[in-house]
Short mmCIF file of C-alpha atoms in Angstrom, two decimals:
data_model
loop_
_atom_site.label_atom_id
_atom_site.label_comp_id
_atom_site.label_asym_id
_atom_site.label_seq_id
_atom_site.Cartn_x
_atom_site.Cartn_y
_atom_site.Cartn_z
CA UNK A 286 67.70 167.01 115.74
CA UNK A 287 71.08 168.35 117.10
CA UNK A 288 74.08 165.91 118.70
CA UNK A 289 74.77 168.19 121.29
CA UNK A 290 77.77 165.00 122.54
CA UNK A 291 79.28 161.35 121.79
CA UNK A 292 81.19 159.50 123.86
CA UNK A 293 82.90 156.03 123.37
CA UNK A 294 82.92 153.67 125.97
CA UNK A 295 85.19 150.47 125.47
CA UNK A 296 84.47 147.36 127.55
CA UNK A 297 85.31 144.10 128.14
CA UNK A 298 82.83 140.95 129.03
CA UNK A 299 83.61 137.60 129.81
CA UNK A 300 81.16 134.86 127.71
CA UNK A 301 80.21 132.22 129.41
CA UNK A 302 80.79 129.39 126.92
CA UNK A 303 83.89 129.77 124.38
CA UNK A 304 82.20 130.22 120.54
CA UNK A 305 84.32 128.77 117.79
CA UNK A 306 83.73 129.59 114.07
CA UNK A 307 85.65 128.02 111.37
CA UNK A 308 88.01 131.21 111.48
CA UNK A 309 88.65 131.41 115.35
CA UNK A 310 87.41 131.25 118.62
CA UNK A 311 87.06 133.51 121.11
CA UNK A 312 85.88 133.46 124.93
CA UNK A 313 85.52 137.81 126.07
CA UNK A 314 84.26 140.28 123.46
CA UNK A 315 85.78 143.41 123.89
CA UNK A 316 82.40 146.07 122.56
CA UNK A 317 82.97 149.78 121.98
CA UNK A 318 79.64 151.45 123.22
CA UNK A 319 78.78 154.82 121.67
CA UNK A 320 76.84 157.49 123.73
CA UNK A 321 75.01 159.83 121.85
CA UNK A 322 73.36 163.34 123.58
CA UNK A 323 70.26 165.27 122.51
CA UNK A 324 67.57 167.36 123.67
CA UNK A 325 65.33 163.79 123.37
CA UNK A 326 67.92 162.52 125.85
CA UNK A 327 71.12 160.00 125.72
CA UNK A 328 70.81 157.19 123.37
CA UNK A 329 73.30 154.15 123.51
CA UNK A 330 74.19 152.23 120.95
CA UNK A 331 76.67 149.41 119.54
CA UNK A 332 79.44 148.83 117.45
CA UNK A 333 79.75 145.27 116.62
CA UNK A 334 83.31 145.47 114.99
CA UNK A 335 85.67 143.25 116.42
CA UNK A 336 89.34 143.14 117.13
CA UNK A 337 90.29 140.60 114.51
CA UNK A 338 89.77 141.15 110.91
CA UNK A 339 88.48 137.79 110.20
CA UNK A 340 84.40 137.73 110.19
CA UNK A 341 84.92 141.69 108.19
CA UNK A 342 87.92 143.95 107.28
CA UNK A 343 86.45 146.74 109.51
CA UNK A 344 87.79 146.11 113.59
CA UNK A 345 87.52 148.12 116.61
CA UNK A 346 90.29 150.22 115.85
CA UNK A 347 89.30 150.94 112.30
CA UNK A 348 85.96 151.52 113.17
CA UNK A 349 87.13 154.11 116.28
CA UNK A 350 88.87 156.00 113.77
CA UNK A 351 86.23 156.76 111.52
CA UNK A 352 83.84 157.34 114.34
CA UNK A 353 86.75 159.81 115.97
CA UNK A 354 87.87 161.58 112.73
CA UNK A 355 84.73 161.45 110.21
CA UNK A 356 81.65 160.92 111.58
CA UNK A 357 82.19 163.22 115.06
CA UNK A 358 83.01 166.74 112.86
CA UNK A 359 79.54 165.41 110.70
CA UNK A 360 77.48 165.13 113.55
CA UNK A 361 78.97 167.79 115.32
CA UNK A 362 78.27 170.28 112.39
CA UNK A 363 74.58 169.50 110.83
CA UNK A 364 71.56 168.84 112.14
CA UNK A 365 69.14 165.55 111.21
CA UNK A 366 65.79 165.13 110.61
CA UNK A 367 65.86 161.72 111.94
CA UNK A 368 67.10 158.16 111.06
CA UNK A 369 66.06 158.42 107.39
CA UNK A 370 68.20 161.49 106.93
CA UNK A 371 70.88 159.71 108.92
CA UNK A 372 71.88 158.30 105.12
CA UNK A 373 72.21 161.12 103.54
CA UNK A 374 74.60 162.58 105.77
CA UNK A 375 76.63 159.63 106.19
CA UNK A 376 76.93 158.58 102.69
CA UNK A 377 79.73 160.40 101.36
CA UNK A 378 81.72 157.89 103.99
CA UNK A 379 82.65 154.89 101.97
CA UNK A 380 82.37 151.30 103.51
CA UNK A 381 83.03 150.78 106.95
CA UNK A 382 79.76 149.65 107.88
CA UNK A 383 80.01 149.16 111.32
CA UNK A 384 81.07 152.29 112.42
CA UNK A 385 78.46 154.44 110.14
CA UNK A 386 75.75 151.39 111.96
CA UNK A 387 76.70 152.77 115.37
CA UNK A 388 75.78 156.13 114.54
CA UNK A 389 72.63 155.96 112.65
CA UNK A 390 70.66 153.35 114.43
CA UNK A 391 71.16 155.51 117.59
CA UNK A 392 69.73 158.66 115.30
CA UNK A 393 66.54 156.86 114.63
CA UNK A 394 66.46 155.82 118.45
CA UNK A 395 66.72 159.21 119.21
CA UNK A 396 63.98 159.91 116.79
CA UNK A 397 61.41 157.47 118.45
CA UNK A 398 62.66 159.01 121.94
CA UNK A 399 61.54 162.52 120.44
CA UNK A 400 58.20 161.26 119.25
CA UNK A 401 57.99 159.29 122.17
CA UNK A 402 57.20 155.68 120.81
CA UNK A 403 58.46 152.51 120.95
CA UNK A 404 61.68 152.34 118.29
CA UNK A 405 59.87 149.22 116.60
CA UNK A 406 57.09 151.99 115.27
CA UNK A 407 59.44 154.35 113.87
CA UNK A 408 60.96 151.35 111.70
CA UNK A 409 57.41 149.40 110.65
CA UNK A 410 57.81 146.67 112.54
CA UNK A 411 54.56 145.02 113.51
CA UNK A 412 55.32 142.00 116.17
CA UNK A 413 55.47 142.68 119.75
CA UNK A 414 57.86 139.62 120.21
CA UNK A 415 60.23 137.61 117.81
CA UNK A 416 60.96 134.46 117.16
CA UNK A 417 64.34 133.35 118.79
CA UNK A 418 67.02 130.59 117.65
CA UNK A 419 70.43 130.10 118.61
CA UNK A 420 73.53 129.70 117.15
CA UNK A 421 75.89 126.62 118.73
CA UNK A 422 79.67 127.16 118.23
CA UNK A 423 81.97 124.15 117.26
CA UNK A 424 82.52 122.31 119.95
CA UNK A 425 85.25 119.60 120.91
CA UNK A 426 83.21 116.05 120.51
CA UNK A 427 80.45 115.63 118.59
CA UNK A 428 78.81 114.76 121.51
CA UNK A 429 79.07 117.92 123.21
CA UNK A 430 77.46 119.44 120.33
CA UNK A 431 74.94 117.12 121.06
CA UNK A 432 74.70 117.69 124.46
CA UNK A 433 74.47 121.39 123.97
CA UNK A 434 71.83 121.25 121.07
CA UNK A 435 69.92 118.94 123.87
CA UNK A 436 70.33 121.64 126.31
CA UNK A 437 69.03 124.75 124.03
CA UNK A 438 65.55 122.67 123.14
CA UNK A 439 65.06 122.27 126.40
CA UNK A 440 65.33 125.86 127.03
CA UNK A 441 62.66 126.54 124.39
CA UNK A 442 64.52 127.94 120.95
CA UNK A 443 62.75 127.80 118.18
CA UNK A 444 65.70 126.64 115.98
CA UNK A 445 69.30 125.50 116.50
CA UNK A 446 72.08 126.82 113.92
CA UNK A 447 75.37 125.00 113.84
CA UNK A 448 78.55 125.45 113.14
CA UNK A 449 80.75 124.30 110.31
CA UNK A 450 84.18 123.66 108.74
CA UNK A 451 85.92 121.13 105.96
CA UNK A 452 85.94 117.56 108.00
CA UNK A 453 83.37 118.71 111.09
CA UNK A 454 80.44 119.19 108.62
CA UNK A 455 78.63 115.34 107.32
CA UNK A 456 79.10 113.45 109.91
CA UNK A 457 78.35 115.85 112.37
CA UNK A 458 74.92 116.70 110.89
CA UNK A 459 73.95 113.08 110.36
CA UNK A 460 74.93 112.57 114.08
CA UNK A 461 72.62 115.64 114.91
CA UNK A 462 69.65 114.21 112.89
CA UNK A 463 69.88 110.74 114.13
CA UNK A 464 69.32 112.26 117.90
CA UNK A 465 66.98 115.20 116.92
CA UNK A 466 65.34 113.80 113.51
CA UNK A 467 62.26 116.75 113.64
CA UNK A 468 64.64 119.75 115.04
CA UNK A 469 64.28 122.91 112.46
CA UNK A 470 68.30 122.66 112.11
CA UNK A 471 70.54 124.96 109.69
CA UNK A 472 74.56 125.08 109.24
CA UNK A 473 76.77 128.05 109.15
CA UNK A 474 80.27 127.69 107.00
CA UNK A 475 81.39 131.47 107.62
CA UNK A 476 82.90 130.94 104.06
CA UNK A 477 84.79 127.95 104.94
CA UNK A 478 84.15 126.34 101.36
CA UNK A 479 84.90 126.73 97.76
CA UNK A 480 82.96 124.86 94.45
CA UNK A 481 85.92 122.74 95.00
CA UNK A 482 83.78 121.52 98.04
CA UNK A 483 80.38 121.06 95.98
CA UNK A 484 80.03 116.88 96.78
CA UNK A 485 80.14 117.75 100.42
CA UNK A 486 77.99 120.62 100.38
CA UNK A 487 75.70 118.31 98.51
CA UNK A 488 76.37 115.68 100.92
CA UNK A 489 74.30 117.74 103.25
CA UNK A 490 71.28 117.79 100.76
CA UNK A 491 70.25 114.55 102.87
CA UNK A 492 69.07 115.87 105.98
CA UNK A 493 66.49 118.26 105.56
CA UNK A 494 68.27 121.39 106.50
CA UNK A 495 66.54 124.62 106.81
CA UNK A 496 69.49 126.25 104.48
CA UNK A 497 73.15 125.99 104.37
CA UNK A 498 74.81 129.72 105.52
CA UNK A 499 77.68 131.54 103.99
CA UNK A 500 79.16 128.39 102.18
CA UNK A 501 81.36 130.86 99.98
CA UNK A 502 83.49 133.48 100.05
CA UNK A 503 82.73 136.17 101.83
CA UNK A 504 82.83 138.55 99.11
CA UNK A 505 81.40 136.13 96.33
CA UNK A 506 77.89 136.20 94.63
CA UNK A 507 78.81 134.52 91.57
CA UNK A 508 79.45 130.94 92.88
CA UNK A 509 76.95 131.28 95.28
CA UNK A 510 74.62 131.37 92.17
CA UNK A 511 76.40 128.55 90.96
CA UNK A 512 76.65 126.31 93.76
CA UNK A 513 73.05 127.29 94.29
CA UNK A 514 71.70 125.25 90.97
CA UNK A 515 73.81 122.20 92.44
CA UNK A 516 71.97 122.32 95.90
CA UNK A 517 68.33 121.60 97.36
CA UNK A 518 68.97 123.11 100.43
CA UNK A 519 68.92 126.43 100.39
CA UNK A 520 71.68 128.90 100.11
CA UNK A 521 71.55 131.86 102.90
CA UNK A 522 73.91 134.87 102.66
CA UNK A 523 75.02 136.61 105.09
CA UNK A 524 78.88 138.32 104.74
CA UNK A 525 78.62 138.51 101.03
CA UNK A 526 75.62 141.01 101.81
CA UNK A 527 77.18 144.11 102.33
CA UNK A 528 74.55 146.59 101.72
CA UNK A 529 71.29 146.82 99.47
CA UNK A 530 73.12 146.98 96.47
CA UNK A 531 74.56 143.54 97.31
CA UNK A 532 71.14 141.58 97.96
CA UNK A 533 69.53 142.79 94.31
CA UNK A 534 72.77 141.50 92.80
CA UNK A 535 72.33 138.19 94.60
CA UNK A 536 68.48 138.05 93.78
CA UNK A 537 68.89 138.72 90.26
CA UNK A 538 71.92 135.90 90.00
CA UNK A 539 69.84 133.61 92.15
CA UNK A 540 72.65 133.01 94.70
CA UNK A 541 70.41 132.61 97.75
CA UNK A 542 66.61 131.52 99.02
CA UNK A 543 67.45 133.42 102.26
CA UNK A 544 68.93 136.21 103.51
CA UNK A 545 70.67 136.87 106.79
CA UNK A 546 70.26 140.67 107.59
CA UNK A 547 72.89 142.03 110.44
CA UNK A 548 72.44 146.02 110.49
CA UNK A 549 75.93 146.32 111.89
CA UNK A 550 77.13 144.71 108.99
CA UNK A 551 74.87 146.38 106.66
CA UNK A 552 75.81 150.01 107.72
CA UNK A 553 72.31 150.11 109.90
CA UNK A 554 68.22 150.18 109.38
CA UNK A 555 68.25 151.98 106.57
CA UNK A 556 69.89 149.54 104.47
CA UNK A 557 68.34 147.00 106.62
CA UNK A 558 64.65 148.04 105.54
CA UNK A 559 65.93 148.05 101.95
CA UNK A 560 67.21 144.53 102.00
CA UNK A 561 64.40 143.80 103.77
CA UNK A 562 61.90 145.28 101.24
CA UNK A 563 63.81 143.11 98.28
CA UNK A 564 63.57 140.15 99.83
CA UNK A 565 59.42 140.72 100.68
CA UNK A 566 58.74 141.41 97.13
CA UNK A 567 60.86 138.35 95.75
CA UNK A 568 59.23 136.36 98.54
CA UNK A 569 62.17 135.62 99.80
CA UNK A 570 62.31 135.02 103.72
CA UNK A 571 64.97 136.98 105.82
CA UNK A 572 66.15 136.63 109.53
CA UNK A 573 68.26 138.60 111.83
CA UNK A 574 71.61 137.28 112.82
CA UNK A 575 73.63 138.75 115.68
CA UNK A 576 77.19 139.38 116.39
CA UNK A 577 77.45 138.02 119.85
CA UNK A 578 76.47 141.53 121.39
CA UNK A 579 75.66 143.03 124.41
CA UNK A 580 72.04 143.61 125.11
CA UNK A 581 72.21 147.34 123.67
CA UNK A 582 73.03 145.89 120.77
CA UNK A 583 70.65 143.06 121.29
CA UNK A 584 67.62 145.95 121.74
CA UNK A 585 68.44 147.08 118.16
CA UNK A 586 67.99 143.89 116.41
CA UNK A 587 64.91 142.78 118.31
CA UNK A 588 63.22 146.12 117.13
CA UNK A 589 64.28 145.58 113.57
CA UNK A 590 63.36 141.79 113.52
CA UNK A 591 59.35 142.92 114.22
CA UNK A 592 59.18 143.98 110.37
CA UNK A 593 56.94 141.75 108.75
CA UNK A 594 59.01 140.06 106.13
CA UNK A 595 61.09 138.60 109.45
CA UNK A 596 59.52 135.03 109.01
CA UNK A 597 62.49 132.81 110.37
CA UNK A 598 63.74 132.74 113.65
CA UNK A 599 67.01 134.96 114.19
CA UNK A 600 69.93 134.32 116.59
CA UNK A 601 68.20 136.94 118.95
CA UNK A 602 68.93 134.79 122.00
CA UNK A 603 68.24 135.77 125.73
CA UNK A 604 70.75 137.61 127.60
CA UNK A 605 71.57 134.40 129.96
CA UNK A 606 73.02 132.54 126.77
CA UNK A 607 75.67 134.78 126.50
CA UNK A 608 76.42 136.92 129.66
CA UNK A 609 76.68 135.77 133.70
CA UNK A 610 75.28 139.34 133.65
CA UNK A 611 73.94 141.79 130.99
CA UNK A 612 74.53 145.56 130.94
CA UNK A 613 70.69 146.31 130.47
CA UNK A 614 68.09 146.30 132.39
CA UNK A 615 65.29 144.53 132.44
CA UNK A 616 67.89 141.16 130.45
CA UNK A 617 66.15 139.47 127.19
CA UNK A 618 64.77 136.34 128.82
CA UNK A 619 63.31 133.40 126.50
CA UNK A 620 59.44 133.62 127.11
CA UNK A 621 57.07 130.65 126.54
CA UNK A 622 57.03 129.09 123.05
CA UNK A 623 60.52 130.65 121.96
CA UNK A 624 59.97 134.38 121.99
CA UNK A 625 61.70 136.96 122.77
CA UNK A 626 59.29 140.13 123.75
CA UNK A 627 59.73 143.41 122.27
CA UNK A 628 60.53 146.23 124.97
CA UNK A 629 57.79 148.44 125.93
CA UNK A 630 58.25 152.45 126.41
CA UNK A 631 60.20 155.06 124.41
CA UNK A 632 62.94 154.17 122.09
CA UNK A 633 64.81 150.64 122.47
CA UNK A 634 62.98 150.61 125.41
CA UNK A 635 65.93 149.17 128.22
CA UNK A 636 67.81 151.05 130.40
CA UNK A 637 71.58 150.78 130.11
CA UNK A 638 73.42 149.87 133.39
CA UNK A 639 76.27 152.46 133.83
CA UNK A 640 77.57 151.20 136.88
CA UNK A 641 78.50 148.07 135.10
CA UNK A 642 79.85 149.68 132.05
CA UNK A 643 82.36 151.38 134.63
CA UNK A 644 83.02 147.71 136.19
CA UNK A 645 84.27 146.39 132.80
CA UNK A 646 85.87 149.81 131.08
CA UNK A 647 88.58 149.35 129.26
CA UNK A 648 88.92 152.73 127.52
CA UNK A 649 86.50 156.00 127.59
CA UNK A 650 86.97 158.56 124.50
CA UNK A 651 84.73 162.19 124.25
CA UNK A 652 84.24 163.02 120.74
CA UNK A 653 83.02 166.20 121.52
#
């Protein structure tokens, strides 16, 4: 396979509902799109950096300059046998997982373009839908996060994820479970916490959480293991699991009973299938968390969240959660029961809509 051209498209979409974490909120993502040519055709794909360096040290700008710099003269320069090789050529680039993400899942799109299949085959997945949740920013009452958790089971998710932060974390959950006592409910700290914190995280032990996410630091595997032992509810990772390196380290310490597997923050499938392998043969359940993108980026993660050992439902929510409008077409809708369908035809399956990516540009950059 030869790159024959990338592009970079930057735009900017308005959400429809601010999402707060317990490091920020924010209410427009600005998402760098990356346009790859071939003699298979173009394949888009996603970077899901951000501006800030606050959820990971890699941002837009960061990532853009490894894309511009590094990874352009590579592609430019070899050919690839497909996404598998896509590894090997990018792994003399240290870290910045995001940008090297961009570029190889579009490789192994291109590779299910060439062979004509959907991308889902290509990768092993074996569902033709996936199980959906959604993730429910803090809000300003608890009773809008009530109101809003009320709102998403009517819509049909299979699971509701909220967020938390030191002194919006108890109370808030007990409030939750006294309204929705049979809900399949889990909490996300973002890293909020220390050991320091280990009463409160206890605290939590009381209401029959699915897991507790990212309690830690962001870096940290060693508490995690600790903290852990201390806990019934179980511990899911998510930041601290930077590649497949990372996840045998945490199952061999014991740190977590779940992991959350983002291929943009992973570096891509490759290490996504690894992590995902680990976790199968420890029998230990994995789900696919998101990173509020766009529906190209949205594609990826459905394909990748057919593999078997996908058990939980991800926060691979419909297109309407997020966006007034989506820049794919046909949008991910919520079908009946809590799925999301897997795209039919070629590849990720969607077709991106260019005339919208022109509405919102920001900033256009040819590679080569």
């Amino acid at each position: 396979m030869k790159i024959h051209g990338a592009e970079l498209f930057e735009i900017r979409l308005r959400l429809k509902e601010r999402f707060e974490t317990s490091f920020g909120a924010v209410s427009e993502r600005e998402i760098v799109l990356l346009r790859l040519e071939a003699e298979a055709g173009v394949s888009w794909s996603e970077l899901v950096a951000e501006n800030e360096p606050y959820f990971s040290g890699e941002t837009i700008v960061t990532a853009r300059h490894i894309l511009r710099d590094f990874i352009a003269p590579l592609l430019r320069a070899h050919e690839i046998a497909g996404g598998a090789d896509a590894g090997r050529l990018l792994g003399r680039i240290r870290g910045n997982q995001m940008a090297k993400a961009a570029v190889e899942m579009s490789l192994w799109n291109l590779e299910a373009m060439e062979t004509g299949v959907p991308l889902q085959r290509v990768l092993g997945g074996t569902h033709d839908r996936v199980r959906s949740g959604v993730s429910v920013g803090i809000q300003s009452t608890p009773s809008a996060t009530l109101d809003t958790i009320e709102r998403y089971l009517a819509r049909g998710y299979q699971r509701i994820k909220v967020k938390i932060k030191p002194g919006h974390d108890v109370e808030l959950v007990r409030s939750i479970r006294d309204r929705f006592p049979k809900v399949p409910l889990m909490v996300d700290a973002n890293a909020a916490y220390s050991l320091a914190d280990e009463a409160c995280l206890q605290a939590l032990d009381a209401y029959d959480l699915m897991m507790i996410e990212q309690p830690l630091h962001c870096d940290d595997l060693l508490d995690h293991s600790r903290l852990a032992r201390a806990l019934k509810t179980p511990i899911c990772l998510d930041e601290s699991i930077k590649g497949s390196r990372d996840c045998k380290v945490a199952l061999c310490l014991g740190s977590c009973r779940v992991i959350n597997i983002k291929p943009g923050r992973v570096g891509g499938f490759g290490e996504s299938i690894a992590i995902h392998d680990a976790c199968r043969a420890a029998s230990i359940p994995v789900w696919c968390g998101g990173m509020l993108e766009s529906g190209v980026g949205r594609a990826y993660n459905v394909h990748l969240a057919t593999l078997p050992g996908f058990t939980l439902p991800g926060d691979i929510s419909e297109s309407a959660r997020y966006w007034d409008e989506d820049i794919v077409e046909p949008p991910f809708e919520l079908g009946p029961g809590g799925f999301i369908g897997v795209p039919a035809g070629a590849g990720l399956g969607i077709t991106v809509r260019e005339e919208l990516i022109r509405r919102h540009l920001v900033a256009q950059e040819r590679l080569f």
